[in-house]
Coordinates of C-alpha atoms and ligand atoms in Angstrom, one line a residue:
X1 CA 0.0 0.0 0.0
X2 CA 1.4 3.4 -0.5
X3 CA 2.5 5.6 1.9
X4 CA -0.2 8.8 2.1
X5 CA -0.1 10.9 4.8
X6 CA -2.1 14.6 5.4
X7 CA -1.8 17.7 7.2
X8 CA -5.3 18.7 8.1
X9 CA -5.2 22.0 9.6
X10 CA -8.1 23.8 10.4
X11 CA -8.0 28.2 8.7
X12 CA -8.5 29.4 12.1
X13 CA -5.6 32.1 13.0
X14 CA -1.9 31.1 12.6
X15 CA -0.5 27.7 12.9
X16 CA 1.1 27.3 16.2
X17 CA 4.4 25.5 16.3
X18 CA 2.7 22.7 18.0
X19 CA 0.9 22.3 13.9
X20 CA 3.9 22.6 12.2
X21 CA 5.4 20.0 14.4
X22 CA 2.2 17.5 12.7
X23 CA 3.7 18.9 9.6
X24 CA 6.9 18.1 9.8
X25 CA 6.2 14.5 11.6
X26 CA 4.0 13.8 8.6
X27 CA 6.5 15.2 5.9
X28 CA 9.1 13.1 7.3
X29 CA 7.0 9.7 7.9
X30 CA 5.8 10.1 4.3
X31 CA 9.3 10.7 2.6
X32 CA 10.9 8.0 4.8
X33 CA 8.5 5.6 3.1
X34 CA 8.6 7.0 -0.6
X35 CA 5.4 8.5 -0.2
X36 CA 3.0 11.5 -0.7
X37 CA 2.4 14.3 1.7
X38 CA -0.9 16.2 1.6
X39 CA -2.1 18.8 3.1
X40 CA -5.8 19.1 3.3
X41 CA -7.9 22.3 4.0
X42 CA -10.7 21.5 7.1
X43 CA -12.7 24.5 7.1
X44 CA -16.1 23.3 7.7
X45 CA -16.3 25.0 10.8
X46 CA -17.7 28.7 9.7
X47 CA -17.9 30.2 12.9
X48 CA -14.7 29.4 13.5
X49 CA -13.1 30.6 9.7
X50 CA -10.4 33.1 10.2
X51 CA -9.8 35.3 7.1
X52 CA -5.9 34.8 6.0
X53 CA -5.2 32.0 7.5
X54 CA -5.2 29.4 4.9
X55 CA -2.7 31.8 3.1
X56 CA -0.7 31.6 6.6
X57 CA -0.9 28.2 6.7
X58 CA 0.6 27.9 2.6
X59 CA 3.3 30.2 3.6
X60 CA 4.1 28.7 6.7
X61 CA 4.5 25.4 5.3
X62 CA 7.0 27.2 2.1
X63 CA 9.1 28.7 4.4
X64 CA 9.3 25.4 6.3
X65 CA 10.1 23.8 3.3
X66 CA 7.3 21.1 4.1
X67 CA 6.1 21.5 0.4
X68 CA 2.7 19.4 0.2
X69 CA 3.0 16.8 -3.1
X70 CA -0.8 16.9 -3.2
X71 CA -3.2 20.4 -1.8
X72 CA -5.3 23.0 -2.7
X73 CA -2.9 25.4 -4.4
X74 CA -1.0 22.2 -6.4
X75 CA -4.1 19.7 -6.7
X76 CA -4.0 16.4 -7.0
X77 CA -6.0 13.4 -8.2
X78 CA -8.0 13.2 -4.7
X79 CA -9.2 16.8 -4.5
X80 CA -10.9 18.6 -3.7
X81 CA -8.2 19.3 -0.7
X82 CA -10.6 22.0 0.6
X83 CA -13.5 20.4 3.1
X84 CA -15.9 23.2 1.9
X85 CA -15.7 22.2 -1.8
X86 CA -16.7 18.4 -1.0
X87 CA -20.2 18.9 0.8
X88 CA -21.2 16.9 -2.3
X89 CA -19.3 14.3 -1.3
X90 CA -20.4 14.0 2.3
X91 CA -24.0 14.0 1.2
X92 CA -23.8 10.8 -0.1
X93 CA -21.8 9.0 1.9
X94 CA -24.0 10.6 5.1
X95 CA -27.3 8.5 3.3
X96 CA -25.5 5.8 2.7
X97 CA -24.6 5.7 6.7
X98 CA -28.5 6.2 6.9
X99 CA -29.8 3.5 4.1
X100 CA -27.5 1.1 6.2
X101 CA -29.5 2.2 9.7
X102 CA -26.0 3.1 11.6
X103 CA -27.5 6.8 10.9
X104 CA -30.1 9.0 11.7
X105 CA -31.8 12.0 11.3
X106 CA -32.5 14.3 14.8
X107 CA -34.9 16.7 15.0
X108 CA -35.2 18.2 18.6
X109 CA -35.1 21.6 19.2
X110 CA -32.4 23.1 21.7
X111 CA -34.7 23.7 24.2
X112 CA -35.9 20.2 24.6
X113 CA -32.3 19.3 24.7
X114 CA -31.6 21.8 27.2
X115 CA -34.4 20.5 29.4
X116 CA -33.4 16.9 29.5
X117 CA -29.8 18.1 29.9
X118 CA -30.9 19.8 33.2
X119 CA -33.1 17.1 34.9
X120 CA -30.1 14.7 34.3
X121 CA -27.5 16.9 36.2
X122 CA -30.1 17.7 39.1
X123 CA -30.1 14.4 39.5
X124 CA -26.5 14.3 39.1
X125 CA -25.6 12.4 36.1
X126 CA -24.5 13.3 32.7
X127 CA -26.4 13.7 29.8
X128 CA -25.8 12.0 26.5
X129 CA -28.4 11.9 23.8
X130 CA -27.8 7.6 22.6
X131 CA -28.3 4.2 23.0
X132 CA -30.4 5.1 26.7
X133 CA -32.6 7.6 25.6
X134 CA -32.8 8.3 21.8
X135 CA -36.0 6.6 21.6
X136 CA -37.9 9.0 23.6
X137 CA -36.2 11.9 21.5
X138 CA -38.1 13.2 17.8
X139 CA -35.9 11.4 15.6
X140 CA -36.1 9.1 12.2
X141 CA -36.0 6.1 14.9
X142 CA -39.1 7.3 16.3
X143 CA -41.3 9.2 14.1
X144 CA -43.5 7.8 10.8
X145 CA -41.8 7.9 7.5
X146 CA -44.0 10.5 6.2
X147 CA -43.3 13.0 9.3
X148 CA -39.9 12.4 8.9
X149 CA -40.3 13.3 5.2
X150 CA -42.3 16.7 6.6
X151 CA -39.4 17.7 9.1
X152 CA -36.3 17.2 6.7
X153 CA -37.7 20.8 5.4
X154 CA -36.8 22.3 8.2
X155 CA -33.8 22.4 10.5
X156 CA -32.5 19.0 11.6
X157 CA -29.0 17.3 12.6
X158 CA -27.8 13.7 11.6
X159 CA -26.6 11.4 14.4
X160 CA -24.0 8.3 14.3
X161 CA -26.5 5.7 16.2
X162 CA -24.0 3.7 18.6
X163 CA -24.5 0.8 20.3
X164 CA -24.0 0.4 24.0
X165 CA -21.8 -2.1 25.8
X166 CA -19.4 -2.6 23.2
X167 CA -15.7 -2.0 23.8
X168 CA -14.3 -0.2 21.5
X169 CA -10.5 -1.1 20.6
X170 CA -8.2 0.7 18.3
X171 CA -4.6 0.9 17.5
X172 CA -2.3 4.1 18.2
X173 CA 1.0 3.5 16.7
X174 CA 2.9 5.4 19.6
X175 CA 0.3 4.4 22.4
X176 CA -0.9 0.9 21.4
X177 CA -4.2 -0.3 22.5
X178 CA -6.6 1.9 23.2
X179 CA -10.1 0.8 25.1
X180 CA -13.4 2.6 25.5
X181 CA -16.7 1.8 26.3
X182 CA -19.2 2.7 24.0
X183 CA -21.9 3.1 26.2
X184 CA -19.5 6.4 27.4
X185 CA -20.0 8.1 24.1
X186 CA -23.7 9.8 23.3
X187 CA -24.7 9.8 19.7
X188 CA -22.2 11.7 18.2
X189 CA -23.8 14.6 15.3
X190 CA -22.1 13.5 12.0
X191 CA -24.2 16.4 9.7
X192 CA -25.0 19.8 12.1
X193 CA -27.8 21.6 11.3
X194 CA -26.4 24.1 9.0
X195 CA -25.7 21.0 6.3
X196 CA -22.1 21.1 7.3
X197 CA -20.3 17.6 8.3
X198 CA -18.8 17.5 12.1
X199 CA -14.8 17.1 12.1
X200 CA -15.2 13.6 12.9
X201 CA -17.4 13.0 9.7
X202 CA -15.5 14.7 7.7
X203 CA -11.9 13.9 8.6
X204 CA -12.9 10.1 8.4
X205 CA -14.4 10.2 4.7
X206 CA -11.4 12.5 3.8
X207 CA -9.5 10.5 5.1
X208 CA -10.7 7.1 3.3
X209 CA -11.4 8.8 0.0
X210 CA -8.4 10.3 -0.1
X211 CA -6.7 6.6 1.0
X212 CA -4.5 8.0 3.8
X213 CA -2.2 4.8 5.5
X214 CA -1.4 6.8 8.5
X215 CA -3.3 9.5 10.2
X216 CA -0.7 11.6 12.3
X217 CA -1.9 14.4 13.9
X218 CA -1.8 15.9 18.2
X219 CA -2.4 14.0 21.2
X220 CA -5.3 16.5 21.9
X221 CA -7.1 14.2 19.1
X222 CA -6.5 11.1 20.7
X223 CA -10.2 11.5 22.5
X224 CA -11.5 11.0 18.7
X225 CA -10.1 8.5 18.1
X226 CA -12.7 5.4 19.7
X227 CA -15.4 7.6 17.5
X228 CA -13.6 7.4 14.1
X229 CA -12.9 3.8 14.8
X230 CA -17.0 3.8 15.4
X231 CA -17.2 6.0 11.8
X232 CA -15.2 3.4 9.9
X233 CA -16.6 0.2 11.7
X234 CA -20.3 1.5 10.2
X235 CA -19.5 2.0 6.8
X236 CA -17.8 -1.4 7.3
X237 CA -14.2 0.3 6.1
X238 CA -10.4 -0.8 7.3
X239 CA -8.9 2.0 9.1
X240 CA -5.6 3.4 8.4
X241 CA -3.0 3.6 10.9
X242 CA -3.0 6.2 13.9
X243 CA -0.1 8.2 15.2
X244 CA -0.6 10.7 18.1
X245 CA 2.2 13.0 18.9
X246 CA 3.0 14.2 22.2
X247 CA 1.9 17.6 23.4
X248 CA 4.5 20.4 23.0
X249 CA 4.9 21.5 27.0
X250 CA 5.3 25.1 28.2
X251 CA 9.3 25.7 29.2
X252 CA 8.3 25.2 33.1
X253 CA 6.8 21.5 31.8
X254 CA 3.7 22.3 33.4
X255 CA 0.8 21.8 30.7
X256 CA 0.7 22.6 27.0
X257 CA 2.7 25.4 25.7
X258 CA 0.3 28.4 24.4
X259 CA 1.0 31.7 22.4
X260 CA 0.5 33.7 26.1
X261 CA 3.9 31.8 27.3
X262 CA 5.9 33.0 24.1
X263 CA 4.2 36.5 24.9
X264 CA 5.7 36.5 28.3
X265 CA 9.0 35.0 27.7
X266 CA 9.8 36.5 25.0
X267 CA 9.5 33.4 22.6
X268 CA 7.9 33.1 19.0
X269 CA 5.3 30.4 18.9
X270 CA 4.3 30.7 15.2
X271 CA 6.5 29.7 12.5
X272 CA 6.4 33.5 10.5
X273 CA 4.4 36.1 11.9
X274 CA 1.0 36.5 12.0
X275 CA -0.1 40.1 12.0
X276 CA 1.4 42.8 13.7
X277 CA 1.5 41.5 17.7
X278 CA 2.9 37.9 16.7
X279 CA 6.2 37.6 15.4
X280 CA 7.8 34.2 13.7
X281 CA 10.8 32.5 14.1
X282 CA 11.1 33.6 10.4
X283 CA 11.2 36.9 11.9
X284 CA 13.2 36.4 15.2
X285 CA 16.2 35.3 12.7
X286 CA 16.1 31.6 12.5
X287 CA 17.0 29.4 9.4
X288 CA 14.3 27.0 8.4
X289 CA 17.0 24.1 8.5
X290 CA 17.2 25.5 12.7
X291 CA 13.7 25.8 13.1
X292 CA 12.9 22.4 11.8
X293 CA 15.4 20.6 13.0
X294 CA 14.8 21.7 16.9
X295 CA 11.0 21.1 16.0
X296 CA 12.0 17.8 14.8
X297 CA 13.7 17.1 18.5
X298 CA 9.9 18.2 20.2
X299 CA 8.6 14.3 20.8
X300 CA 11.5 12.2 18.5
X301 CA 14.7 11.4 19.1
X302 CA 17.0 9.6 17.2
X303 CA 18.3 6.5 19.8
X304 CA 21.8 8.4 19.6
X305 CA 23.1 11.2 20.8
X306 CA 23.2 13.3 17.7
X307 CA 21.5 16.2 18.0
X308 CA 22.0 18.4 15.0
X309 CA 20.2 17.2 11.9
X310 CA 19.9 18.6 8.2
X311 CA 16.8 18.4 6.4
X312 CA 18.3 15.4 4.2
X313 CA 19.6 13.7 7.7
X314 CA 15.8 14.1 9.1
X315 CA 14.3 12.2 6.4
X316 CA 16.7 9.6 6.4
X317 CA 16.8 8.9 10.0
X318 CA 12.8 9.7 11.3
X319 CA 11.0 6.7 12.3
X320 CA 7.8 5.8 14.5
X321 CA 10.1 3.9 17.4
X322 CA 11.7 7.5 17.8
X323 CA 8.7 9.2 19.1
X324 CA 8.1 9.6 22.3
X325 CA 4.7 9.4 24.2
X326 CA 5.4 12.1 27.1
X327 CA 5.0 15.7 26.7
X328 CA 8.0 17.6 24.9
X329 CA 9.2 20.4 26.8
X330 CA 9.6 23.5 24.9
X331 CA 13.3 25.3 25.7
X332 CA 13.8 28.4 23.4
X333 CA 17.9 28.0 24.5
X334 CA 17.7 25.2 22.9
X335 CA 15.8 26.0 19.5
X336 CA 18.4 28.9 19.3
X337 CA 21.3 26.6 20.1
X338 CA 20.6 24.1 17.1
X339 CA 19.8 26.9 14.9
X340 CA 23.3 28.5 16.4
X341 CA 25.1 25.3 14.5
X342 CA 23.0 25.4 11.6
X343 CA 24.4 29.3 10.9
X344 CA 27.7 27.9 11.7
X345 CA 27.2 25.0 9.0
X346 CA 26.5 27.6 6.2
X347 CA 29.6 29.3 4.6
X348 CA 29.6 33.0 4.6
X349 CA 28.8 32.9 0.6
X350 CA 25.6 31.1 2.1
X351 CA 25.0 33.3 4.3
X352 CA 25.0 36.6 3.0
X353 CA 22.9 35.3 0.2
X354 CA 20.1 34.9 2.6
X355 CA 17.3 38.0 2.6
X356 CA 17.6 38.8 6.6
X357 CA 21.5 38.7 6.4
X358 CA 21.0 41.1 3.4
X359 CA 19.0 43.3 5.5
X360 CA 20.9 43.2 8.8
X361 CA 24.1 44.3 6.7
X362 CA 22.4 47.3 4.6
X363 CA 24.1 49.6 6.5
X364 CA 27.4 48.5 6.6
X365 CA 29.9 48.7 2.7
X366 CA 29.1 45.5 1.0
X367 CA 33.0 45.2 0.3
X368 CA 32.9 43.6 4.2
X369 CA 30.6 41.6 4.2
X370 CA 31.9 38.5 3.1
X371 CA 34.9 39.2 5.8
X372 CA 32.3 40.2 8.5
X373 CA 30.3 37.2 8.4
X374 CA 33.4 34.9 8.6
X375 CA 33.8 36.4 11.3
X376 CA 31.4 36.4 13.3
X377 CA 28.9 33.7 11.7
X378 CA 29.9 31.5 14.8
X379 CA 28.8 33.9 17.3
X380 CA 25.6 34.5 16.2
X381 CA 22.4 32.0 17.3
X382 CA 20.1 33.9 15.6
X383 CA 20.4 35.8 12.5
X384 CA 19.0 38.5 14.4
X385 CA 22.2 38.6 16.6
X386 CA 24.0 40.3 13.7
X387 CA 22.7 44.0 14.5
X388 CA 24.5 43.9 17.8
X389 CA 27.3 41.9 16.5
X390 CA 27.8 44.7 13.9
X391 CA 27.8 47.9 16.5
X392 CA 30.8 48.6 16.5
X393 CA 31.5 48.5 12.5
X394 CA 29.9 51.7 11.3
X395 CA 30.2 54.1 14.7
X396 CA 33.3 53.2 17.6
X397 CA 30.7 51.7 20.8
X398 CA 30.2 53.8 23.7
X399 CA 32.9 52.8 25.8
X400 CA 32.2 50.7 29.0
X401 CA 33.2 53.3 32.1
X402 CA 33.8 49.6 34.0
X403 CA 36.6 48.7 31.9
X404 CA 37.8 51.8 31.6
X405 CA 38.4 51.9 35.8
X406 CA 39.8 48.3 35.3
X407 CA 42.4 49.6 33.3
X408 CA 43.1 53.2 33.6
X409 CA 46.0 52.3 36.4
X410 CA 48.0 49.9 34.2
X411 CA 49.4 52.5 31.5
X412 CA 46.6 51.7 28.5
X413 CA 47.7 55.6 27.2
X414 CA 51.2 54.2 27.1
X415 CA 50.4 50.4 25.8
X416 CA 48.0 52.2 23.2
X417 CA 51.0 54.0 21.8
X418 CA 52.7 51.6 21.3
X419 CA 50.3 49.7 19.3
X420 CA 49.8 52.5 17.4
X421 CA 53.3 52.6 16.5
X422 CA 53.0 48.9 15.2
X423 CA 49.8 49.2 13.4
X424 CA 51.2 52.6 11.5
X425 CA 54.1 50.5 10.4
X426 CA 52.4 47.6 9.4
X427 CA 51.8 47.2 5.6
X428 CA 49.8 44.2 5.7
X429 CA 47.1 44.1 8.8
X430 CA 47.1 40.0 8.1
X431 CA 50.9 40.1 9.8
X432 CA 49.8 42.2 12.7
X433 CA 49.8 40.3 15.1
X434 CA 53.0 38.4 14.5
X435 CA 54.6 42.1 15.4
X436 CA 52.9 42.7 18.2
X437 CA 53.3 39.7 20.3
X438 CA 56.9 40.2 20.2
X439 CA 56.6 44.0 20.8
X440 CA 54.9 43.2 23.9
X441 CA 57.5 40.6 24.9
X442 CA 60.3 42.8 24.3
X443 CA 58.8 45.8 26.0
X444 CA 57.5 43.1 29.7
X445 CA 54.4 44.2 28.7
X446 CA 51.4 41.1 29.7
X447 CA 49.9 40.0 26.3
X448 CA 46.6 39.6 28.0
X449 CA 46.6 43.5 29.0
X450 CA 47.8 44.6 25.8
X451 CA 44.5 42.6 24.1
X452 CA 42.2 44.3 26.3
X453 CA 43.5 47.6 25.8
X454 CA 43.8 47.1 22.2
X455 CA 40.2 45.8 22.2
X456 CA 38.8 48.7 24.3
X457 CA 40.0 51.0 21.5
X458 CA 38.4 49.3 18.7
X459 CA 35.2 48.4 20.3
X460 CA 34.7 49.9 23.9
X461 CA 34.1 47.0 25.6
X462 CA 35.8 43.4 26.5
X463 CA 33.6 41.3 24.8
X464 CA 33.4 40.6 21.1
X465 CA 35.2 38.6 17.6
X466 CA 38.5 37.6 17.2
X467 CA 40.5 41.4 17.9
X468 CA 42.7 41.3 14.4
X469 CA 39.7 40.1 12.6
X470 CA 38.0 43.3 14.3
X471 CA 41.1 45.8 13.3
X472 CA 41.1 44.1 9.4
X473 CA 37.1 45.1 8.8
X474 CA 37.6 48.3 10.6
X475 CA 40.5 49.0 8.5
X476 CA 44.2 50.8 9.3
X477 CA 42.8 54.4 9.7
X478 CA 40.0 53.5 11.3
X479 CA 41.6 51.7 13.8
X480 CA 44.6 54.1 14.4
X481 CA 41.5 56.4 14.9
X482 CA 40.0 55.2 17.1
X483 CA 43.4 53.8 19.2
X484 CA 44.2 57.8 18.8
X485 CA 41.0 58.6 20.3
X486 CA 41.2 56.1 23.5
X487 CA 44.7 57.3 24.3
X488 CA 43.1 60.8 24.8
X489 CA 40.1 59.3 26.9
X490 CA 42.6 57.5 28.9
X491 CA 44.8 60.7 29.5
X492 CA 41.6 62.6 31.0
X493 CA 40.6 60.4 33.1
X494 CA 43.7 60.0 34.7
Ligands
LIG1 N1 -8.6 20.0 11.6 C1 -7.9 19.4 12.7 C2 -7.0 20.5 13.3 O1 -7.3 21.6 13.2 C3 -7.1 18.2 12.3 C4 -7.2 17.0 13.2 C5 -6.7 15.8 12.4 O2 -5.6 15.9 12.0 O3 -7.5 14.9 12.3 O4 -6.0 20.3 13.9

């Protein structure tokens, strides 16, 4: 059989991480086993339709380079890929359910349900409208063909009709068996009363029609599950395999990480940004090679202790045994430490190829670029990192009055001279520091100091790249500039 697996988000707002996580566990299960990944469109929930977001969801996916082989913007031969277009669709196959008797129609107004809902809890039970009661409810079970035919003008819902008593057992792939009684479940609505079909309807004849082998999708849906075994058990169908992932936990590991705990921390949640209050990881400077391959460590692991994955590596080495059945915790250190050695993998070429380098660097004379990046590419964990990497090219840093204190009693006017002597003499800045190591030898003066002095000249601080690498983007005048300019700072305060 071959390998089809979708993505079935819903166009409700942005895709949370948590989505794309479904995405990329699907992507990868379905190229592991030469197969097709799909992404399917479940809007059949109106009220819930949030303009934009099935555009989100197509961009999301392209910057995460989970390209879907079969959708709604690249079609396929089991389309339509968007829930509204296949009402048709669900029509028949709801009459069939019907003509069979696992189906019926339900007529009842709220305010009947509402009733028998309340005498139940007074009396402290819960209320389920099935295999109990449904005979005392105004239904096609109990009312004459030809009233039936009257009611199906007006408004009406169409029920799954379950049986009680039966234990309900279905496979999870990550879980294993899982058990219900059906006499837990109430009749669960298939068709609501504005002719739309309920997410379990839907998703299961999607999901046949469109002969998916694995259904992978969040843990949240694992409650589903004993109803869509119930779904394809009355139209007498095999049912695919099931995969739930494991919830995506806040950092603290305490319950299930939400776009309010990015808000606080300071942590994107969506993939790219979604208006102007939610910004991406796009956005918050990390490589899609970063941001899927931390997603990729959120539930699976590889049984070694690699870590860092490429995209190619990820699909060769996913696989169901890796998956865990706890709760991921979400650590933004982390993300940004795996997309840290997925800068670090790129060459500088790479990188300043790439839009948000191109944007970071508009400031600074494209003739340094290349340089720049070499050196600092392995300092930076996001891209974003790179405007306060970059301070000190275009304008010398304010210097840090701490270090100046530190060193104002050990001679930096005098040091400073010195290299400033070198540095004028110096025809090539590559042989720099080969003249000033033994300068400093010569003259007892400690390396170590000489560096920081050096350093607090070109930068103002302590902290920073590789010093020569520092004086060769900044440039000889530049730097005997700014050396220039410390000596004098140095002589007032002292
Ligand atoms: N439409 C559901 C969602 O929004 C998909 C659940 C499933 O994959 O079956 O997540």
């Amino acid at each position: 059989m071959k390998t089809r697996v979708r993505f079935a988000p819903s166009p409700t707002g942005a895709l949370h991480i948590g989505g794309v996580r479904t995405a990329l566990f699907s992507y990868l299960y379905a190229k592991k086993n030469n197969g097709v990944f799909i992404l399917r469109i479940e809007d059949t929930d109106q009220s819930r339709y949030v303009k934009g977001s099935e555009e989100y969801i197509h961009q999301a996916l392209d910057w995460s380079g989970l390209t879907p082989d079969e959708g709604p913007s690249v079609g396929g031969d089991f389309g339509p890929y968007r829930q509204s277009e296949r009402k048709e669709i669900y029509k028949q196959h709801i009459d069939l359910l019907i003509k069979k008797g696992k189906a019926y129609y339900a007529f009842d107004k709220a305010e009947r349900l509402i009733e028998a809902r309340k005498i139940e809890e007074d009396n402290g039970k819960t209320f389920r409208y099935g295999a109990e009661n449904r005979m005392s409810f105004e239904n096609s079970l109990t009312l004459s063909d030809d009233v039936v035919k009257e009611k199906l003008q007006g408004d009406y819902v169409v029920r799954l009709k379950i049986d009680s008593g039966n234990e309900i057992s279905v496979f999870d792939e990550i879980r294993g068996n899982i058990l219900l009684d059906s006499s837990l479940l109430d009749d669960k609505i298939l068709i609501k009363g504005d002719g739309m079909p309920t997410y379990h309807f839907a998703s299961v004849v999607d999901d046949k029609l469109m002969e998916i082998s694995c259904v992978i999708r969040g843990e949240e849906w694992l409650p589903s599950l004993p109803i869509h075994k119930l779904i394809y058990d009355a139209f007498e169908w095999d049912t695919p395999k099931f995969m739930h992932l494991p919830l995506i936990l806040k950092p603290s590991g305490k319950g299930k990480l939400s776009k309010r705990d990015g808000d606080k921390d300071g942590f994107p949640v969506f993939p790219i940004s979604w208006g102007k209050s939610s910004v991406g990881f796009r956005e918050s400077g990390f490589l899609t090679e970063g941001f899927i391959n931390y997603l990729a460590l959120l539930g699976w692991n590889s049984g070694t202790e690699q870590e860092v994955f490429s995209f190619e590596e990820l699909k060769q080495n996913f696989s169901v045994e890796g998956v865990q059945k706890g709760g991921a915790r979400f650590d933004f250190e982390k993300a940004k430490w795996i997309n840290h050695k997925h800068i670090d993998r790129l060459s500088p070429e790479e990188l300043i190829s790439l839009p948000l380098v191109k944007d970071k660097l508009k400031r600074v004379d494209s003739s340094k670029h290349l340089a720049l990046i070499q050196l600092l590419k392995e300092r930076l964990f996001t891209i974003n990192d790179l405007q306060a990497e970059i301070s000190w090219v275009s304008e010398r840093h304010p210097y840090d009055e701490k270090v100046m204190r530190k060193l104002k009693s050990k001679s930096p006017d005098i040091i400073l001279e010195g290299v400033s002597k070198i540095l004028n003499e110096c025809n090539e800045l590559k042989k720099l520091k080969d003249l000033l190591m033994p300068w400093a030898k010569e003259n007892e003066i400690n390396i170590g100091l000489m560096m920081q002095c050096f350093r607090f000249a070109l930068v103002g601080k302590l902290t920073g790249p590789d010093l020569f690498g520092v004086c060769n983007i900044l440039g000889k005048n530049v730097s005997l500039d700014r050396i220039m300019h410390a000596i004098s700072y140095f002589k007032q305060k002292n």
